[in-house]
Amino acid sequence: MTQASTTPKNGRRQHDREIIALAVPAFGALVAEPLFVMADSAIIGHLGTPQLAGLGIAAALLMTGVSVFVFLAYATTAAVARRVGAGDLQSAIRQGMDGIWLALLLGAAVIAVVLPAAPWLVDLFGASDTAAPYAITYLRISSLGIPAMLVVLAATGVLRGLQDTKTPLYVAIGGFTANAVLNVGLVYGAELGIAGSAWGTVIAQCGMAAVYLRVVVRGARRHGASLRPDAAGIRACAQAGVPLLVRTLSLRAVLMIATAVAARLGDADVAAHQIILSLWSLLAFALDAIAIAGQAIIGRYLGANDAKGAQEACRRMVQWGIVSGVVLGVLVAVSRPLFIPLFTSDQVVRDALLPALLVVAVSQPISGIVFILDGVLMGAGDGPYLAWAMLATLAVFTPVALLVPALGGGLTALWWAMMLMMTVRMVTLWLRARSGRWVVTGATR
């Protein structure tokens, strides 16, 4: 067999090994994150319904706020990976430190806003008189951990850019374990109630941030990178993050509009919608893990001036996304009657779930392509295009979703609108990937 005939196969195998090596630990770290809230819910749930309701409101506010700053991980991954590809590890880690300093500044700003505004924010979410005091207490204490949470995001981006997704997995597991132990000890042992749960989470988050900082600082000293804040570098990180912030806010708007429409359909429909969103998020973790691998791999290839390698890696990852989407879709379709009873015993809710979940199953291959191409373009530093594409998607989705109750549609119709949203995203991302305009090589874009 000639070398020419074996090279494509060997190239695919190399890409497969890289994708698996990065995606599997990334998936574990992604799944570990929501376990924080689940552990808190399980522990506080035994204190009483008002406490659990207060936790639910405060956790929703915190997760919404933190998710807005996920660009700290995305932008840092792409920038660091480019410099790794260019062989400049000193500059790569220096870039990562700029992202961490930006995270600390943003975290301090968030604390300054949340501490005085906590009662207003809780009231905005419609908390009852009995749940509101617990929500305010948890929100105020937990906000003190936001700088640590943002440092974790930025430092995770640094390590992903360095092609290391194992360390974030280990830190996530350690953080979850510490969080659970601290919560039990402070809530019940020290009898601090919901405040103990909040303090336990803050301590665990600070511990995770400390571990990340130790790893990054050790790397900085090894390669002679400065640890001091650099105004120009921090400003560049912020500028690179703005388009990704717009993209994230637009995506959050889609989800909020969908939930608002579901609420107008009735209690059974909104209950079913929340169950589907939980499942949709779980499926997204599996696909997002491959996208994270894509960010790191694409950034490295482009930084090494290997445009061909980046395009080949993109094609292979899209194949992974399609296959993963098909597998996940089949699993959802086949197992619907089995897992629905785990979520609800209400027959009306079950009846709303069955057909809507079939739409979710059908849309998974589309989701696979979307997540992968999203990761590829992030890795290429193509944030401005991602922002405009998501704004266009929001513009298409909003009137279609709002028409669902007006035309007498139900939950299934709403999820067809969600599938339309994912299809629009797929088309906009595919057009960009096909154009090749995202392939900009060099240590910086």
Coordinates of C-alpha atoms in Angstrom, one line a residue:
M1 CA 0.0 0.0 0.0
T2 CA 1.4 3.4 -0.9
Q3 CA 2.1 6.2 1.5
A4 CA -0.4 8.4 -0.3
S5 CA -3.2 5.9 0.4
T6 CA -2.4 5.5 4.1
T7 CA -1.9 9.2 5.0
P8 CA -5.6 10.2 5.1
K9 CA -6.4 7.2 7.3
N10 CA -3.5 7.9 9.6
G11 CA -4.5 11.6 9.7
R12 CA -8.1 10.6 10.8
R13 CA -6.6 8.3 13.5
Q14 CA -4.4 11.1 14.8
H15 CA -7.4 13.5 15.0
D16 CA -9.5 10.8 16.7
R17 CA -6.9 10.3 19.3
E18 CA -6.6 14.0 20.0
I19 CA -10.4 14.5 20.1
I20 CA -10.8 11.6 22.5
A21 CA -7.9 12.6 24.7
L22 CA -9.4 16.1 25.1
A23 CA -13.1 15.5 24.9
V24 CA -13.5 12.7 27.5
P25 CA -12.0 14.6 30.4
A26 CA -13.8 17.8 29.3
F27 CA -17.1 15.9 29.4
G28 CA -16.4 14.8 33.0
A29 CA -15.6 18.3 34.1
L30 CA -18.7 19.7 32.4
V31 CA -21.0 17.1 34.1
A32 CA -19.3 17.8 37.5
E33 CA -20.3 21.5 37.4
P34 CA -24.1 21.1 37.8
L35 CA -23.5 18.5 40.5
F36 CA -22.6 21.5 42.8
V37 CA -26.2 22.7 42.6
M38 CA -27.6 19.2 42.9
A39 CA -25.6 18.5 46.0
D40 CA -26.8 21.8 47.6
S41 CA -30.4 21.0 46.6
A42 CA -30.2 17.5 48.2
I43 CA -28.8 18.8 51.4
I44 CA -31.0 21.9 51.8
G45 CA -34.1 20.0 50.7
H46 CA -34.2 18.4 54.1
L47 CA -34.3 21.8 55.9
G48 CA -37.7 22.7 54.4
T49 CA -39.6 23.8 51.3
P50 CA -39.0 27.6 51.8
Q51 CA -35.2 27.0 52.1
L52 CA -35.2 24.8 48.9
A53 CA -37.2 27.4 47.0
G54 CA -34.8 30.1 48.1
L55 CA -31.9 28.1 47.0
G56 CA -33.6 27.5 43.6
I57 CA -34.0 31.2 43.0
A58 CA -30.5 32.2 44.2
A59 CA -28.9 29.4 42.2
A60 CA -30.7 30.4 39.1
L61 CA -29.5 34.0 39.5
L62 CA -25.9 32.9 40.2
M63 CA -25.7 30.4 37.3
T64 CA -27.2 33.0 34.9
G65 CA -24.7 35.6 36.0
V66 CA -21.7 33.3 35.7
S67 CA -22.8 31.8 32.4
V68 CA -22.6 35.3 30.9
F69 CA -18.9 35.3 31.6
V70 CA -18.2 31.9 30.0
F71 CA -16.3 33.9 27.3
L72 CA -13.5 33.9 29.8
A73 CA -12.9 30.3 29.1
Y74 CA -13.7 30.3 25.4
A75 CA -11.6 33.4 24.4
T76 CA -8.7 32.3 26.6
T77 CA -8.7 28.8 25.2
A78 CA -8.4 30.1 21.6
A79 CA -5.7 32.7 22.4
V80 CA -3.5 30.4 24.4
A81 CA -3.9 27.5 21.9
R82 CA -2.7 29.8 19.1
R83 CA 0.5 30.7 21.0
V84 CA 1.0 27.0 21.9
G85 CA 0.8 26.1 18.2
A86 CA 3.4 28.9 17.5
G87 CA 5.7 27.3 20.0
D88 CA 5.7 30.4 22.3
L89 CA 4.7 29.0 25.7
Q90 CA 5.8 32.1 27.6
S91 CA 3.4 34.2 25.6
A92 CA 0.7 31.6 25.9
I93 CA 0.8 31.6 29.7
R94 CA 1.2 35.4 29.7
Q95 CA -2.1 35.6 27.7
G96 CA -3.7 33.2 30.2
M97 CA -2.6 35.5 33.1
D98 CA -4.3 38.4 31.4
G99 CA -7.5 36.4 31.3
I100 CA -7.2 35.5 35.0
W101 CA -6.7 39.2 35.9
L102 CA -9.7 40.1 33.9
A103 CA -11.7 37.5 35.7
L104 CA -10.7 39.0 39.1
L105 CA -11.7 42.5 38.0
L106 CA -15.1 41.3 36.7
G107 CA -15.7 39.2 39.8
A108 CA -15.1 42.2 42.1
A109 CA -17.5 44.3 39.9
V110 CA -20.2 41.6 40.2
I111 CA -19.9 41.5 44.0
A112 CA -20.2 45.3 44.1
V113 CA -23.5 45.0 42.3
V114 CA -25.0 41.8 43.8
L115 CA -24.5 42.6 47.5
P116 CA -26.7 45.7 47.6
A117 CA -29.1 44.5 44.8
A118 CA -29.8 41.0 46.2
P119 CA -33.3 41.8 47.6
W120 CA -34.3 43.5 44.3
L121 CA -33.0 40.6 42.2
V122 CA -34.8 38.0 44.3
D123 CA -38.0 40.0 44.2
L124 CA -37.6 40.3 40.4
F125 CA -37.7 36.5 40.2
G126 CA -41.0 36.5 42.0
A127 CA -39.9 34.8 45.3
S128 CA -42.5 34.2 47.9
D129 CA -42.4 36.0 51.3
T130 CA -41.3 32.8 53.0
A131 CA -38.6 31.9 50.4
A132 CA -37.2 35.4 49.8
P133 CA -35.1 35.7 53.0
Y134 CA -33.4 32.4 52.3
A135 CA -32.7 33.4 48.7
I136 CA -31.2 36.7 49.7
T137 CA -29.0 35.1 52.3
Y138 CA -27.7 32.5 49.9
L139 CA -27.2 34.9 47.1
R140 CA -25.3 37.5 49.2
I141 CA -22.9 34.9 50.7
S142 CA -22.4 33.0 47.4
S143 CA -21.7 36.1 45.5
L144 CA -18.4 36.3 47.5
G145 CA -17.3 33.2 45.6
I146 CA -18.0 34.7 42.1
P147 CA -14.4 36.0 41.6
A148 CA -13.2 32.4 42.3
M149 CA -15.8 31.0 39.9
L150 CA -14.6 33.4 37.2
V151 CA -10.9 32.6 37.9
V152 CA -11.9 28.9 37.5
L153 CA -13.4 29.7 34.1
A154 CA -10.4 31.7 32.9
A155 CA -7.8 29.2 34.2
T156 CA -9.8 26.3 32.7
G157 CA -9.4 28.2 29.4
V158 CA -5.7 28.4 29.9
L159 CA -5.3 24.7 30.5
R160 CA -7.5 23.8 27.6
G161 CA -5.4 26.0 25.4
L162 CA -2.4 24.1 26.7
Q163 CA -4.1 20.9 25.5
D164 CA -4.8 19.8 29.1
T165 CA -8.4 18.8 30.0
K166 CA -7.4 16.3 32.6
T167 CA -6.5 18.8 35.3
P168 CA -9.9 20.6 35.1
L169 CA -11.6 17.2 35.5
Y170 CA -9.5 16.4 38.6
V171 CA -10.2 19.9 40.1
A172 CA -13.9 19.6 39.3
I173 CA -14.1 16.2 41.1
G174 CA -12.2 17.5 44.1
G175 CA -14.3 20.7 44.2
F176 CA -17.6 18.7 44.1
T177 CA -16.4 16.4 46.9
A178 CA -15.2 19.2 49.1
N179 CA -18.5 21.1 48.5
A180 CA -20.6 18.1 49.6
V181 CA -18.5 17.5 52.7
L182 CA -18.5 21.2 53.7
N183 CA -22.2 21.6 53.1
V184 CA -23.1 18.7 55.3
G185 CA -20.7 19.9 58.0
L186 CA -21.8 23.5 58.0
V187 CA -25.5 23.0 57.4
Y188 CA -26.1 20.2 60.0
G189 CA -22.9 20.0 62.0
A190 CA -22.5 23.7 62.7
E191 CA -26.3 24.2 62.3
L192 CA -25.8 27.2 60.0
G193 CA -28.7 26.2 57.7
I194 CA -28.8 27.7 54.2
A195 CA -26.0 30.1 55.1
G196 CA -23.8 27.1 55.8
S197 CA -24.5 25.7 52.4
A198 CA -23.5 29.0 50.8
W199 CA -20.3 29.3 52.8
G200 CA -19.4 25.7 51.9
T201 CA -19.8 26.4 48.2
V202 CA -17.7 29.6 48.5
I203 CA -14.9 27.7 50.3
A204 CA -15.0 24.9 47.7
Q205 CA -14.9 27.4 44.8
C206 CA -12.0 29.3 46.4
G207 CA -10.1 26.1 46.8
M208 CA -10.6 25.2 43.2
A209 CA -9.4 28.6 42.1
A210 CA -6.3 28.3 44.4
V211 CA -5.4 24.9 42.8
Y212 CA -5.8 26.4 39.3
L213 CA -3.7 29.4 40.2
R214 CA -1.0 27.2 41.6
V215 CA -0.8 25.2 38.3
V216 CA -0.8 28.4 36.2
V217 CA 1.8 30.2 38.4
R218 CA 4.0 27.2 38.3
G219 CA 3.9 27.1 34.5
A220 CA 4.5 30.9 34.4
R221 CA 7.7 30.6 36.5
R222 CA 8.9 27.6 34.5
H223 CA 8.6 29.5 31.2
G224 CA 9.6 33.0 32.5
A225 CA 6.1 34.6 32.0
S226 CA 5.2 37.6 34.1
L227 CA 2.5 37.3 36.7
R228 CA 1.9 41.1 37.0
P229 CA -1.3 42.6 35.5
D230 CA -0.8 44.2 32.1
A231 CA -3.4 46.8 31.2
A232 CA -3.0 46.3 27.5
G233 CA -3.2 42.6 27.8
I234 CA -6.3 42.7 30.0
R235 CA -7.9 45.2 27.6
A236 CA -7.2 42.9 24.7
C237 CA -8.8 40.0 26.5
A238 CA -11.9 42.0 27.2
Q239 CA -12.2 43.1 23.6
A240 CA -11.9 39.5 22.4
G241 CA -14.6 38.5 24.8
V242 CA -17.2 41.1 23.8
P243 CA -18.4 39.3 20.7
L244 CA -18.6 36.0 22.6
L245 CA -20.5 37.8 25.3
V246 CA -23.0 39.0 22.7
R247 CA -23.3 35.4 21.4
T248 CA -23.9 34.1 24.9
L249 CA -26.5 36.7 25.8
S250 CA -28.3 36.1 22.5
L251 CA -28.4 32.3 23.3
R252 CA -29.7 33.0 26.8
A253 CA -32.4 35.2 25.3
V254 CA -33.5 32.3 23.1
L255 CA -33.8 30.0 26.2
M256 CA -35.6 32.7 28.2
I257 CA -38.1 33.4 25.4
A258 CA -38.8 29.7 25.0
T259 CA -39.5 29.3 28.7
A260 CA -41.7 32.4 28.7
V261 CA -43.7 31.0 25.8
A262 CA -44.0 27.6 27.5
A263 CA -45.4 29.4 30.6
R264 CA -48.1 30.9 28.5
L265 CA -49.1 27.4 27.3
G266 CA -50.1 26.2 30.8
D267 CA -48.7 24.6 33.9
A268 CA -48.4 21.1 32.4
D269 CA -46.5 22.4 29.3
V270 CA -44.1 24.6 31.3
A271 CA -43.4 21.6 33.7
A272 CA -42.7 19.4 30.7
H273 CA -40.6 22.1 29.1
Q274 CA -38.4 22.3 32.2
I275 CA -37.8 18.6 32.1
I276 CA -36.9 18.7 28.4
L277 CA -34.5 21.6 29.1
S278 CA -32.7 19.6 31.7
L279 CA -32.3 16.7 29.3
W280 CA -31.3 19.0 26.5
S281 CA -28.6 20.5 28.8
L282 CA -27.3 17.0 29.5
L283 CA -27.1 16.1 25.8
A284 CA -25.4 19.4 25.2
F285 CA -22.6 18.4 27.6
A286 CA -21.7 15.4 25.5
L287 CA -21.6 17.5 22.3
D288 CA -19.9 20.5 24.0
A289 CA -17.0 18.2 25.2
I290 CA -16.1 17.6 21.5
A291 CA -16.5 21.4 20.8
I292 CA -14.0 22.1 23.6
A293 CA -11.6 19.7 22.0
G294 CA -12.2 21.6 18.8
Q295 CA -11.3 25.0 20.3
A296 CA -8.0 23.7 21.6
I297 CA -7.0 21.7 18.5
I298 CA -8.0 24.3 15.9
G299 CA -6.3 27.1 17.8
R300 CA -3.1 25.1 18.0
Y301 CA -3.1 24.2 14.3
L302 CA -3.7 27.9 13.3
G303 CA -1.0 29.1 15.6
A304 CA 1.4 26.6 13.9
N305 CA 0.4 28.1 10.5
D306 CA -1.1 24.7 9.5
A307 CA -4.2 25.8 7.7
K308 CA -4.6 22.3 6.0
G309 CA -4.4 20.6 9.4
A310 CA -7.0 22.9 10.9
Q311 CA -9.4 22.2 8.0
E312 CA -8.9 18.5 8.2
A313 CA -9.5 18.5 11.9
C314 CA -12.6 20.6 11.4
R315 CA -14.0 18.0 8.9
R316 CA -13.2 15.1 11.3
M317 CA -14.8 16.8 14.2
V318 CA -18.0 17.5 12.2
Q319 CA -18.1 13.8 11.5
W320 CA -17.8 13.1 15.2
G321 CA -20.6 15.6 15.9
I322 CA -23.0 14.0 13.3
V323 CA -22.4 10.5 14.6
S324 CA -22.7 11.6 18.3
G325 CA -25.9 13.4 17.4
V326 CA -27.4 10.4 15.7
V327 CA -26.5 8.1 18.6
L328 CA -27.9 10.6 21.2
G329 CA -31.1 11.1 19.1
V330 CA -31.7 7.3 18.9
L331 CA -31.2 6.9 22.6
V332 CA -33.7 9.7 23.4
A333 CA -36.3 8.3 21.0
V334 CA -36.0 4.7 22.2
S335 CA -35.8 5.5 25.9
R336 CA -38.6 8.1 26.1
P337 CA -41.2 5.8 27.7
L338 CA -38.6 4.5 30.2
F339 CA -37.2 7.8 31.7
I340 CA -40.3 10.0 31.6
P341 CA -41.8 8.3 34.7
L342 CA -38.6 9.2 36.5
F343 CA -39.5 12.9 36.2
T344 CA -43.2 13.0 36.7
S345 CA -46.3 10.9 37.5
D346 CA -48.7 13.5 36.1
Q347 CA -50.2 11.9 33.0
V348 CA -50.9 15.3 31.4
V349 CA -47.3 16.3 31.7
R350 CA -46.3 12.9 30.3
D351 CA -48.6 13.3 27.3
A352 CA -46.9 16.7 26.6
L353 CA -43.5 15.2 26.9
L354 CA -43.7 12.2 24.5
P355 CA -44.1 14.0 21.2
A356 CA -41.9 17.0 22.2
L357 CA -39.0 14.7 23.1
L358 CA -39.3 13.1 19.7
V359 CA -38.5 16.5 18.2
V360 CA -35.5 16.8 20.5
A361 CA -34.3 13.4 19.3
V362 CA -34.7 14.3 15.6
S363 CA -32.7 17.6 16.2
Q364 CA -29.7 16.0 17.8
P365 CA -27.6 15.4 14.6
I366 CA -28.2 19.1 13.8
S367 CA -27.1 20.0 17.3
G368 CA -24.0 17.9 16.8
I369 CA -23.0 20.0 13.8
V370 CA -23.8 23.2 15.5
F371 CA -21.8 22.5 18.7
I372 CA -18.8 21.4 16.7
L373 CA -18.7 24.3 14.3
D374 CA -19.3 26.7 17.2
G375 CA -16.2 25.2 18.9
V376 CA -14.1 25.4 15.7
L377 CA -14.9 29.0 15.1
M378 CA -14.2 29.9 18.7
G379 CA -10.9 28.1 18.4
A380 CA -10.2 30.2 15.4
G381 CA -11.0 33.4 17.3
D382 CA -13.9 34.1 14.9
G383 CA -16.0 35.7 17.7
P384 CA -17.5 38.7 15.7
Y385 CA -19.0 36.3 13.1
L386 CA -20.4 34.1 16.0
A387 CA -22.0 37.2 17.5
W388 CA -23.7 38.3 14.3
A389 CA -24.8 34.8 13.5
M390 CA -26.4 34.3 16.9
L391 CA -28.2 37.7 16.7
A392 CA -29.6 36.7 13.3
T393 CA -30.7 33.4 14.8
L394 CA -32.5 35.2 17.7
A395 CA -34.2 37.5 15.1
V396 CA -35.6 34.5 13.3
F397 CA -36.5 32.5 16.4
T398 CA -38.3 35.2 18.4
P399 CA -41.4 35.9 16.1
V400 CA -41.8 32.1 15.3
A401 CA -41.8 31.2 19.0
L402 CA -44.2 34.0 19.9
L403 CA -46.6 32.8 17.2
V404 CA -46.8 29.3 18.9
P405 CA -49.5 30.3 21.5
A406 CA -51.1 32.8 19.2
L407 CA -51.8 30.0 16.6
G408 CA -52.9 27.5 19.3
G409 CA -49.7 25.5 19.2
G410 CA -48.5 23.5 22.1
L411 CA -45.2 22.3 23.5
T412 CA -44.3 20.2 20.5
A413 CA -44.8 23.2 18.3
L414 CA -42.5 25.2 20.5
W415 CA -39.8 22.6 20.2
W416 CA -40.2 22.6 16.4
A417 CA -39.4 26.3 16.8
M418 CA -36.3 25.4 18.8
M419 CA -35.3 23.0 16.1
L420 CA -35.7 25.8 13.6
M421 CA -33.4 27.9 15.7
M422 CA -30.7 25.1 15.7
T423 CA -31.1 24.7 11.9
V424 CA -30.6 28.5 11.4
R425 CA -27.5 28.2 13.6
M426 CA -26.2 25.2 11.6
V427 CA -26.7 27.0 8.3
T428 CA -24.9 30.2 9.4
L429 CA -22.0 28.2 10.9
W430 CA -21.7 25.8 7.9
L431 CA -21.6 28.7 5.5
R432 CA -18.8 30.3 7.5
A433 CA -16.9 27.0 7.8
R434 CA -17.3 26.3 4.0
S435 CA -16.0 29.8 3.1
G436 CA -12.7 29.2 4.8
R437 CA -12.6 32.8 6.0
W438 CA -12.1 31.6 9.6
V439 CA -8.7 30.1 8.6
V440 CA -6.4 32.9 9.8
T441 CA -3.0 31.5 10.8
G442 CA -0.4 32.9 13.2
A443 CA 0.2 33.4 16.9
T444 CA -2.5 36.1 17.0
R445 CA -5.6 36.6 14.8

